[in-house]
Amino acid sequence: MAMRKALLIFLLLLFFGGLKGQNCSVSVSADSLTACVGDTIFLAATGMSEYQWSHDATLSCDTCASPYIILSDTASYVVVKGVSQVSQMATNGNFSSGNTGFLTNYTYNATSIWNEGTYAVGPNPNAVHPNFGSWGDHTTGSGNYMLVNGSTGGNKILWRQNVSFPPGVQVTVKWWMLTFVTPAGLLQLKLAGTNIGNGASTPNSSGVWSQTSRTFTVPASGSAILNLVTTSAVLSGNDFGIDDISFQYTCESYDTVWVAPKSDAQILLDTSSLFACDSLCFKIDNALDSSGLLNYQWVLSNGIVDTTNTFSHCLSDSGDYSGYLLTSSNEGCTDSVALPAMRVGYSRKLDSLVISNDGKYFANGILVLDPNEVIGLSAHFESYAGSRGLDSLYISYDSGNLNEPGILPSQLAHGWNPVSLSQEPQTVCVYLYTADGCVDSLCQQIAFYPTITSPNFFTPNGDMINDVLEIQSTNTERLVQRVYNRWGQLIFETEQPDLFWGGKINGKPAAAGVYFLEVEASNLYTSGRPIMQRKAIHLMK
């Protein structure tokens, strides 16, 4: 009688207990589309959660449900692959509907599972077996789950459902288990009569929920008879709960949209931004109409309109320009595109480079400076209200540079003082950069007077210390030294810059006392005006 009852339950499962999987099919809004070359064609796919479009390089988005393409003259079709990550509960997989939606070889008893091989569906194992604890279900903590006193017969179907899935997909079956009394129970998931993976043990500790999963491939029929079979035959323990049986799988499907171009009026421009300082001349061609078969209308934001197939123009007013191109073919197709962004920058003008120095003078266009005086560098320039931000001032010279990045639009000058320059002939340049990157510059060649440094005394006593009247000089090409005695008689003269008076007159040591030194230093830039120094010096012994 028990066998007949079990057989009847299995037959009912086959006919009524099956769970139908979600539909696995992607569909497009239209199977075929026609349009003009260059037109935007909007696509749409439904039925899945993820999409992968391919076979057209102009796809605006290859993972969107509704992308678009720009139709080319070589376009033929677009393929969409739909993917859905399906997660669904088994029929009454959380047992919230009680003892329904599944088949079993276990004996159902709603009030007691004292005997092995029995089960109940409820919220509390202690309510159906006084030796079991009170543990809530996995779903909410207060709902139903399957309460099982494990069979000692081994290999007995505890739970069974017939589920429909897309043929060939990989399905992961997941369920939660809780041990009432140890030792743990042991279950085997089967596809019909074939094991899916290894056996799954319930938790080794009582009162702890643990999830288990197994993965299988759906047969070509799409029908999967799934069995949870208890395999333990122990009498002690082997008591547990089952809850939240679910399925997860990835569903894939393909569809195709056929596209056909009607005519040729497309545009391909170089969209690189155009920029120049003070004036901009450009030439723009449609790379897809080398034969000039289309009708053209080029429109620029300053009011310029051109109907030739090549747009050539020069802009001299600073500012930003935009525009667009309209084309049409003799077959009625049109296209339009924005022209590349254009900007004419303005070079903010420098008025002067000022090199301040007491004693400076010009010699053949070269500014000659006195190195003994303070040197300052500054620039004067125009104000420019059209600046797009802060401008910057940069001054370069042989030994370094100066930079001021915060020149205001209304500012007229900026400078640095003092500035240390190497005392070599060089070129000083100032650059005024606008925020656009335009630049104006001025340069000035500079040179330096010679410098002379001479001692007040010397001691020609042969101790190798301060034995000669050494003259130190810089920027000197010619150095004339003359030494006079107190009666104005010339006792030493030389033009050699590395020869100095050693305190002798006619080869004999001069007497200690006061003598008079006259030095003339000159270079290429003194222009017949040598630097002179006259002073008294003391010869000491």
Coordinates of C-alpha atoms in Angstrom, one line a residue:
M1 CA 0.0 0.0 0.0
A2 CA 2.9 2.4 0.9
M3 CA 4.6 1.6 -2.5
R4 CA 1.4 2.4 -4.4
K5 CA 1.0 5.7 -2.5
A6 CA 4.6 6.7 -3.3
L7 CA 4.1 5.8 -7.0
L8 CA 1.0 8.0 -7.1
I9 CA 2.9 10.9 -5.6
F10 CA 5.7 10.5 -8.2
L11 CA 3.1 10.5 -11.0
L12 CA 1.5 13.6 -9.6
L13 CA 4.9 15.3 -9.6
L14 CA 5.5 14.4 -13.2
F15 CA 2.2 15.9 -14.3
F16 CA 1.5 18.7 -11.8
G17 CA 4.6 19.2 -9.6
G18 CA 7.0 20.6 -12.3
L19 CA 8.4 24.1 -12.1
K20 CA 8.7 25.9 -15.4
G21 CA 12.0 27.9 -15.8
Q22 CA 12.0 31.5 -17.0
N23 CA 11.7 32.2 -20.7
C24 CA 15.2 32.4 -22.4
S25 CA 14.7 34.4 -25.5
V26 CA 15.9 37.8 -26.7
S27 CA 13.9 39.7 -29.3
V28 CA 14.5 42.9 -31.3
S29 CA 12.0 45.6 -32.1
A30 CA 12.4 45.1 -35.8
D31 CA 14.1 42.3 -37.8
S32 CA 15.1 44.6 -40.7
L33 CA 15.6 48.4 -41.1
T34 CA 16.5 50.7 -44.0
A35 CA 17.8 54.3 -43.9
C36 CA 20.1 56.7 -45.5
V37 CA 23.8 56.3 -45.1
G38 CA 24.9 58.4 -42.1
D39 CA 21.5 58.2 -40.5
T40 CA 21.1 57.2 -36.9
I41 CA 19.3 53.9 -36.5
F42 CA 17.9 53.2 -33.1
L43 CA 17.8 49.5 -32.0
A44 CA 16.0 47.9 -29.1
A45 CA 16.1 44.5 -27.5
T46 CA 13.9 43.0 -24.8
G47 CA 13.4 39.8 -22.9
M48 CA 16.8 39.6 -21.1
S49 CA 18.6 41.5 -18.4
E50 CA 22.0 41.9 -20.2
Y51 CA 22.8 42.6 -23.9
Q52 CA 25.8 42.3 -26.1
W53 CA 25.6 43.9 -29.5
S54 CA 28.1 43.3 -32.2
H55 CA 29.0 43.4 -35.9
D56 CA 28.9 47.2 -36.3
A57 CA 31.7 49.5 -35.4
T58 CA 29.5 52.5 -34.9
L59 CA 27.4 51.0 -32.0
S60 CA 26.9 53.8 -29.5
C61 CA 26.9 51.2 -26.7
D62 CA 27.4 47.5 -27.0
T63 CA 25.9 46.6 -23.7
C64 CA 22.7 48.8 -23.7
A65 CA 19.2 47.5 -24.3
S66 CA 18.6 50.4 -26.8
P67 CA 21.8 51.5 -28.6
Y68 CA 22.0 53.2 -32.0
I69 CA 24.2 52.9 -35.0
I70 CA 25.3 55.3 -37.7
L71 CA 24.5 53.5 -40.9
S72 CA 27.4 53.0 -43.3
D73 CA 27.4 51.9 -46.9
T74 CA 28.9 48.6 -45.8
A75 CA 26.5 47.8 -43.1
S76 CA 24.5 44.6 -43.4
Y77 CA 23.3 43.3 -40.0
V78 CA 23.7 43.7 -36.3
V79 CA 23.7 40.8 -33.8
V80 CA 22.4 41.0 -30.3
K81 CA 23.2 38.5 -27.6
G82 CA 20.9 38.5 -24.6
V83 CA 22.1 37.3 -21.2
S84 CA 20.1 36.9 -18.1
Q85 CA 21.3 35.8 -14.7
V86 CA 18.2 33.9 -13.5
S87 CA 17.7 33.2 -9.9
Q88 CA 14.4 31.6 -8.9
M89 CA 13.1 29.6 -6.0
A90 CA 12.0 26.1 -6.4
T91 CA 8.2 25.7 -6.2
N92 CA 7.5 26.4 -2.6
G93 CA 11.2 26.2 -2.1
N94 CA 10.9 28.2 1.2
F95 CA 8.0 25.9 2.4
S96 CA 5.9 29.0 3.1
S97 CA 2.9 27.2 1.5
G98 CA 3.4 24.2 3.7
N99 CA 3.5 20.5 2.5
T100 CA 3.0 21.1 -1.2
G101 CA 4.8 21.6 -4.4
F102 CA 7.2 18.7 -4.1
L103 CA 7.3 14.9 -3.9
T104 CA 8.9 12.7 -1.3
N105 CA 9.3 9.1 -0.2
Y106 CA 9.3 10.3 3.4
T107 CA 6.2 10.0 5.6
Y108 CA 4.5 13.3 6.4
N109 CA 3.3 13.9 10.0
A110 CA 2.3 17.4 10.8
T111 CA 2.4 16.9 14.6
S112 CA 5.2 14.4 15.3
I113 CA 8.4 13.3 13.6
W114 CA 9.4 11.0 16.4
N115 CA 9.9 8.1 14.0
E116 CA 12.8 7.8 11.5
G117 CA 11.9 8.6 7.9
T118 CA 9.2 11.2 8.8
Y119 CA 9.0 14.9 8.2
A120 CA 6.9 17.9 9.0
V121 CA 6.7 21.4 7.6
G122 CA 6.7 24.1 10.3
P123 CA 8.5 26.9 12.1
N124 CA 9.9 25.0 15.1
P125 CA 11.4 21.5 15.3
N126 CA 10.7 21.3 19.0
A127 CA 7.0 21.4 18.3
V128 CA 7.2 18.1 16.5
H129 CA 9.9 16.4 18.5
P130 CA 10.5 17.2 22.2
N131 CA 14.2 16.2 21.9
F132 CA 14.9 18.9 19.3
G133 CA 15.8 22.5 20.0
S134 CA 13.8 25.5 18.8
W135 CA 15.4 27.1 15.8
G136 CA 13.7 29.5 13.3
D137 CA 13.7 29.0 9.5
H138 CA 16.5 30.5 7.3
T139 CA 14.2 32.8 5.3
T140 CA 12.7 35.0 8.0
G141 CA 13.5 33.3 11.3
S142 CA 9.7 32.8 11.9
G143 CA 8.5 31.0 8.7
N144 CA 8.2 27.3 7.7
Y145 CA 10.9 24.9 6.7
M146 CA 11.1 21.1 6.2
L147 CA 11.7 19.3 9.5
V148 CA 13.2 15.9 9.0
N149 CA 13.9 12.8 11.1
G150 CA 16.4 11.1 8.9
S151 CA 15.6 7.6 7.5
T152 CA 17.8 4.7 8.6
G153 CA 17.2 2.9 5.4
G154 CA 19.7 5.0 3.3
N155 CA 19.1 6.3 -0.3
K156 CA 15.6 7.6 0.3
I157 CA 14.1 10.5 -1.7
L158 CA 13.5 13.4 0.6
W159 CA 12.5 16.0 -1.9
R160 CA 11.7 15.9 -5.6
Q161 CA 10.7 18.3 -8.4
N162 CA 10.5 18.3 -12.1
V163 CA 11.8 21.7 -13.4
S164 CA 12.0 23.1 -16.9
F165 CA 15.2 25.0 -17.9
P166 CA 16.7 26.2 -21.2
P167 CA 18.4 23.2 -22.7
G168 CA 22.1 23.0 -22.2
V169 CA 22.5 25.7 -19.5
Q170 CA 24.5 25.2 -16.3
V171 CA 22.2 25.3 -13.4
T172 CA 23.3 25.7 -9.8
V173 CA 21.0 24.3 -7.2
K174 CA 21.3 25.8 -3.7
W175 CA 19.7 24.9 -0.4
W176 CA 20.2 25.6 3.3
M177 CA 20.5 22.9 5.9
L178 CA 20.4 23.0 9.7
T179 CA 21.3 20.0 12.0
F180 CA 18.9 19.2 14.9
V181 CA 21.0 16.4 16.5
T182 CA 24.4 15.2 15.6
P183 CA 25.9 13.3 14.0
A184 CA 25.1 15.2 10.8
G185 CA 22.9 13.9 8.1
L186 CA 24.1 13.2 4.5
L187 CA 22.2 14.2 1.3
Q188 CA 22.9 13.5 -2.4
L189 CA 21.5 15.7 -5.2
K190 CA 20.6 13.7 -8.2
L191 CA 19.5 14.5 -11.8
A192 CA 17.0 11.7 -12.3
G193 CA 19.2 8.8 -11.1
T194 CA 22.6 10.4 -11.7
N195 CA 24.6 12.0 -8.9
I196 CA 25.3 15.7 -9.1
G197 CA 28.7 16.1 -7.4
N198 CA 29.5 14.6 -4.0
G199 CA 27.2 14.1 -1.1
A200 CA 26.4 17.1 1.1
S201 CA 26.6 16.8 4.9
T202 CA 24.4 18.9 7.1
P203 CA 26.3 21.1 9.5
N204 CA 28.5 19.4 12.2
S205 CA 27.0 21.6 14.9
S206 CA 23.4 21.9 15.9
G207 CA 21.4 25.0 15.3
V208 CA 23.6 26.5 12.6
W209 CA 22.3 27.2 9.0
S210 CA 24.7 26.4 6.2
Q211 CA 24.2 26.6 2.4
T212 CA 25.2 24.0 0.0
S213 CA 25.2 24.1 -3.8
R214 CA 25.7 21.7 -6.7
T215 CA 25.8 22.4 -10.5
F216 CA 24.6 20.4 -13.4
T217 CA 23.9 20.7 -17.2
V218 CA 20.3 20.7 -18.3
P219 CA 19.5 17.9 -20.7
A220 CA 18.5 18.6 -24.3
S221 CA 14.9 18.1 -23.4
G222 CA 15.0 21.0 -21.0
S223 CA 13.3 18.9 -18.3
A224 CA 15.3 18.2 -15.1
I225 CA 14.0 15.7 -12.5
L226 CA 15.8 16.8 -9.3
N227 CA 16.0 14.6 -6.3
L228 CA 17.4 15.3 -2.8
V229 CA 18.2 11.8 -1.5
T230 CA 19.2 11.0 2.1
T231 CA 22.0 8.5 2.2
S232 CA 22.8 8.1 5.9
A233 CA 21.6 5.0 7.7
V234 CA 22.6 5.9 11.2
L235 CA 20.0 5.7 13.9
S236 CA 21.4 8.3 16.3
G237 CA 21.4 11.9 15.0
N238 CA 20.7 12.3 11.2
D239 CA 18.0 14.9 12.0
F240 CA 17.9 18.2 10.2
G241 CA 16.0 21.0 8.5
I242 CA 15.9 22.0 4.8
D243 CA 15.0 25.5 3.6
D244 CA 15.2 28.0 0.7
I245 CA 15.8 25.6 -2.3
S246 CA 16.7 27.8 -5.3
F247 CA 18.1 27.6 -8.8
Q248 CA 20.6 29.9 -10.6
Y249 CA 21.7 29.8 -14.2
T250 CA 22.8 32.0 -17.0
C251 CA 20.5 32.2 -20.0
E252 CA 21.8 33.2 -23.5
S253 CA 19.9 33.9 -26.7
Y254 CA 20.7 35.6 -30.0
D255 CA 18.7 37.7 -32.6
T256 CA 19.7 39.6 -35.7
V257 CA 18.7 43.0 -37.2
W258 CA 19.3 43.3 -40.9
V259 CA 20.1 46.9 -42.1
A260 CA 20.3 48.2 -45.6
P261 CA 21.5 51.7 -46.8
K262 CA 19.2 53.6 -49.2
S263 CA 21.6 56.2 -50.4
D264 CA 24.9 58.0 -49.9
A265 CA 25.0 61.4 -48.2
Q266 CA 27.3 60.8 -45.3
I267 CA 29.9 63.1 -43.9
L268 CA 33.3 62.4 -42.4
L269 CA 35.2 65.5 -41.2
D270 CA 38.4 65.8 -39.2
T271 CA 36.9 66.9 -35.9
S272 CA 40.2 68.0 -34.3
S273 CA 39.8 71.5 -32.7
L274 CA 41.3 74.4 -34.6
F275 CA 43.3 77.0 -32.8
A276 CA 45.7 79.8 -33.8
C277 CA 46.9 83.0 -32.3
D278 CA 45.8 86.3 -33.9
S279 CA 44.5 84.7 -37.1
L280 CA 43.2 81.3 -38.2
C281 CA 43.0 80.0 -41.7
F282 CA 41.5 76.5 -42.3
K283 CA 40.4 74.1 -45.0
I284 CA 37.8 71.5 -44.3
D285 CA 36.8 68.6 -46.7
N286 CA 34.3 65.8 -46.6
A287 CA 36.4 62.7 -46.8
L288 CA 33.5 60.6 -48.0
D289 CA 32.7 62.8 -51.0
S290 CA 35.9 63.0 -53.0
S291 CA 34.0 63.3 -56.2
G292 CA 31.9 66.3 -55.0
L293 CA 28.5 64.7 -55.8
L294 CA 26.7 66.1 -52.7
N295 CA 25.1 69.5 -52.2
Y296 CA 26.7 71.5 -49.4
Q297 CA 25.9 74.2 -47.0
W298 CA 28.7 75.2 -44.6
V299 CA 27.5 77.6 -41.8
L300 CA 29.8 79.4 -39.4
S301 CA 28.7 81.2 -36.3
N302 CA 29.9 84.6 -37.5
G303 CA 27.4 84.5 -40.4
I304 CA 29.6 83.0 -43.1
V305 CA 27.8 80.6 -45.4
D306 CA 29.6 78.6 -48.1
T307 CA 28.1 76.1 -50.6
T308 CA 31.3 74.7 -52.1
N309 CA 32.4 71.2 -51.4
T310 CA 35.5 72.4 -49.7
F311 CA 35.2 75.1 -46.9
S312 CA 38.2 77.4 -46.9
H313 CA 38.2 80.6 -44.8
C314 CA 40.4 82.8 -42.6
L315 CA 39.3 84.3 -39.3
S316 CA 41.1 87.3 -37.8
D317 CA 38.9 88.4 -34.9
S318 CA 39.8 86.7 -31.6
G319 CA 37.1 84.6 -30.1
D320 CA 35.3 81.2 -30.3
Y321 CA 33.6 80.0 -33.5
S322 CA 31.3 77.1 -34.1
G323 CA 29.3 75.9 -37.1
Y324 CA 27.7 73.0 -38.9
L325 CA 27.6 71.3 -42.3
L326 CA 24.4 70.2 -44.1
T327 CA 24.6 67.8 -47.0
S328 CA 22.0 66.4 -49.3
S329 CA 22.1 63.8 -52.1
N330 CA 20.0 63.6 -55.3
E331 CA 18.3 60.6 -53.8
G332 CA 16.8 62.6 -50.9
C333 CA 19.1 61.6 -48.1
T334 CA 20.6 64.3 -45.9
D335 CA 23.2 64.5 -43.2
S336 CA 24.6 67.1 -40.8
V337 CA 27.5 67.4 -38.5
A338 CA 29.0 70.0 -36.3
L339 CA 32.1 71.7 -37.5
P340 CA 35.2 71.3 -35.3
A341 CA 35.5 73.9 -32.5
M342 CA 37.5 76.9 -33.6
R343 CA 39.2 79.6 -31.6
V344 CA 41.3 82.6 -32.5
G345 CA 43.5 83.5 -29.5
Y346 CA 45.0 87.0 -28.9
S347 CA 48.6 87.7 -28.2
R348 CA 48.7 90.2 -25.4
K349 CA 51.2 92.8 -26.4
L350 CA 54.4 93.7 -24.5
D351 CA 55.2 97.4 -24.5
S352 CA 58.8 97.2 -23.1
L353 CA 61.4 95.2 -21.3
V354 CA 62.9 97.4 -18.6
I355 CA 66.3 96.6 -17.2
S356 CA 67.0 99.1 -14.4
N357 CA 70.6 99.9 -13.4
D358 CA 72.3 103.1 -12.3
G359 CA 75.0 103.9 -14.8
K360 CA 73.7 101.9 -17.7
Y361 CA 74.1 103.0 -21.3
F362 CA 73.6 101.7 -24.8
A363 CA 76.5 100.8 -27.0
N364 CA 75.6 99.6 -30.5
G365 CA 72.2 98.4 -29.4
I366 CA 73.6 96.5 -26.4
L367 CA 72.7 97.7 -22.9
V368 CA 75.8 97.9 -20.8
L369 CA 75.3 97.6 -17.1
D370 CA 77.3 98.5 -14.0
P371 CA 77.7 95.3 -12.1
N372 CA 78.3 97.3 -8.9
E373 CA 74.8 98.7 -9.0
V374 CA 71.5 97.0 -8.3
I375 CA 69.8 95.4 -11.3
G376 CA 66.1 95.1 -11.8
L377 CA 64.0 93.4 -14.5
S378 CA 60.4 94.4 -15.4
A379 CA 58.0 94.4 -18.2
H380 CA 55.2 96.7 -19.3
F381 CA 52.3 95.4 -21.3
E382 CA 48.8 96.2 -22.4
S383 CA 45.7 95.2 -20.4
Y384 CA 43.4 92.7 -22.1
A385 CA 39.8 92.2 -20.8
G386 CA 39.3 89.2 -23.1
S387 CA 41.7 87.0 -21.3
R388 CA 40.2 83.6 -20.4
G389 CA 42.0 83.5 -17.0
L390 CA 45.3 84.5 -15.5
D391 CA 48.2 85.2 -17.9
S392 CA 51.8 84.6 -17.1
L393 CA 55.0 86.5 -17.4
Y394 CA 58.4 84.8 -17.9
I395 CA 61.8 86.3 -18.1
S396 CA 64.9 84.2 -19.1
Y397 CA 68.6 85.1 -18.8
D398 CA 71.8 83.1 -18.8
S399 CA 71.9 82.1 -15.1
G400 CA 68.2 81.5 -14.5
N401 CA 64.7 82.7 -15.1
L402 CA 61.8 84.5 -13.4
N403 CA 58.1 83.6 -13.6
E404 CA 54.9 85.2 -12.5
P405 CA 51.8 83.0 -13.3
G406 CA 49.2 85.4 -12.0
I407 CA 49.1 88.4 -14.4
L408 CA 45.6 89.9 -14.2
P409 CA 43.7 91.1 -17.3
S410 CA 43.8 94.7 -16.1
Q411 CA 47.5 94.6 -15.0
L412 CA 49.9 96.8 -16.9
A413 CA 53.4 95.9 -15.5
H414 CA 55.3 93.5 -13.3
G415 CA 58.9 93.3 -12.2
W416 CA 61.6 91.9 -9.9
N417 CA 64.3 93.8 -8.0
P418 CA 67.0 93.1 -7.2
V419 CA 68.0 90.4 -9.7
S420 CA 71.3 88.6 -9.7
L421 CA 72.8 88.1 -13.2
S422 CA 76.0 86.4 -14.2
Q423 CA 78.4 89.1 -15.4
E424 CA 78.8 87.8 -19.0
P425 CA 77.4 89.1 -22.2
Q426 CA 73.9 87.6 -22.6
T427 CA 70.4 88.1 -23.9
V428 CA 67.5 88.8 -21.6
C429 CA 64.1 87.9 -23.0
V430 CA 60.6 88.5 -21.6
Y431 CA 57.6 86.4 -22.7
L432 CA 53.9 87.2 -21.9
Y433 CA 51.8 84.1 -22.2
T434 CA 48.0 84.3 -22.3
A435 CA 45.8 81.7 -20.8
D436 CA 45.1 80.5 -24.4
G437 CA 48.9 79.9 -24.9
C438 CA 49.5 82.8 -27.2
V439 CA 52.7 84.7 -26.5
D440 CA 54.4 88.0 -27.2
S441 CA 58.1 88.5 -26.5
L442 CA 60.9 91.1 -26.3
C443 CA 64.6 90.5 -26.0
Q444 CA 67.6 92.8 -25.1
Q445 CA 71.3 92.0 -25.3
I446 CA 73.2 93.1 -22.3
A447 CA 76.9 93.3 -21.2
F448 CA 78.7 94.7 -18.2
Y449 CA 81.3 97.3 -17.3
P450 CA 84.6 96.0 -16.1
T451 CA 85.1 95.9 -12.4
I452 CA 88.2 96.7 -10.4
T453 CA 89.2 95.7 -6.9
S454 CA 92.6 96.8 -5.6
P455 CA 94.1 96.6 -2.1
N456 CA 95.0 99.5 0.2
F457 CA 98.4 98.0 1.1
F458 CA 100.7 95.2 0.4
T459 CA 103.8 93.7 2.1
P460 CA 106.5 92.6 -0.3
N461 CA 108.7 90.8 2.3
G462 CA 109.1 87.5 0.5
D463 CA 106.7 85.5 2.8
M464 CA 104.5 84.7 -0.2
I465 CA 101.6 86.5 1.5
N466 CA 100.4 89.7 0.0
D467 CA 103.8 90.1 -1.7
V468 CA 102.4 91.9 -4.8
L469 CA 99.9 94.6 -5.5
E470 CA 97.3 92.3 -7.0
I471 CA 94.4 93.9 -8.9
Q472 CA 91.2 91.9 -9.2
S473 CA 88.9 92.6 -12.2
T474 CA 86.0 91.1 -14.1
N475 CA 84.8 91.6 -17.7
T476 CA 88.2 93.1 -18.5
E477 CA 89.9 92.7 -21.8
R478 CA 92.5 95.4 -21.2
L479 CA 93.9 96.3 -17.8
V480 CA 96.5 99.2 -17.5
Q481 CA 98.3 99.6 -14.2
R482 CA 100.5 102.5 -13.3
V483 CA 102.2 103.1 -9.9
Y484 CA 103.6 106.6 -9.0
N485 CA 105.8 107.6 -6.1
R486 CA 104.9 110.5 -3.8
W487 CA 106.7 112.9 -6.3
G488 CA 104.5 111.8 -9.2
Q489 CA 107.2 109.8 -10.9
L490 CA 106.0 106.7 -12.8
I491 CA 107.8 103.7 -11.3
F492 CA 105.6 100.8 -12.7
E493 CA 103.4 100.3 -15.7
T494 CA 101.9 97.3 -17.5
E495 CA 98.9 96.3 -19.7
Q496 CA 99.2 92.6 -18.8
P497 CA 96.2 91.7 -16.6
D498 CA 98.1 89.0 -14.8
L499 CA 101.3 91.0 -14.0
F500 CA 101.3 93.1 -10.8
W501 CA 103.9 95.4 -9.0
G502 CA 106.1 93.5 -6.7
G503 CA 107.4 96.5 -4.7
K504 CA 110.6 97.1 -6.6
I505 CA 112.0 100.0 -8.5
N506 CA 114.6 99.3 -11.1
G507 CA 115.0 95.8 -9.6
K508 CA 115.6 97.1 -6.1
P509 CA 113.1 97.0 -3.2
A510 CA 111.2 100.2 -2.9
A511 CA 111.1 102.0 0.4
A512 CA 108.1 101.6 2.7
G513 CA 105.6 104.4 2.4
V514 CA 102.7 105.8 0.4
Y515 CA 102.4 105.2 -3.4
F516 CA 99.7 106.1 -5.9
L517 CA 97.9 103.5 -8.1
E518 CA 96.1 104.3 -11.3
V519 CA 94.1 101.5 -13.0
E520 CA 92.3 101.6 -16.4
A521 CA 90.0 98.6 -17.2
S522 CA 88.2 98.4 -20.5
N523 CA 86.4 95.9 -22.7
L524 CA 84.5 95.8 -26.0
Y525 CA 81.6 97.8 -24.5
T526 CA 83.4 100.7 -22.8
S527 CA 83.6 102.4 -26.2
G528 CA 86.8 104.4 -25.3
R529 CA 85.6 105.2 -21.8
P530 CA 87.7 102.9 -19.6
I531 CA 86.8 102.4 -16.0
M532 CA 89.3 104.4 -13.9
Q533 CA 90.4 103.9 -10.4
R534 CA 93.0 106.1 -8.6
K535 CA 94.0 105.5 -5.0
A536 CA 96.8 105.7 -2.5
I537 CA 98.4 102.4 -1.4
H538 CA 100.7 101.6 1.4
L539 CA 103.9 99.5 0.9
M540 CA 104.6 98.0 4.3
K541 CA 107.6 95.9 5.5

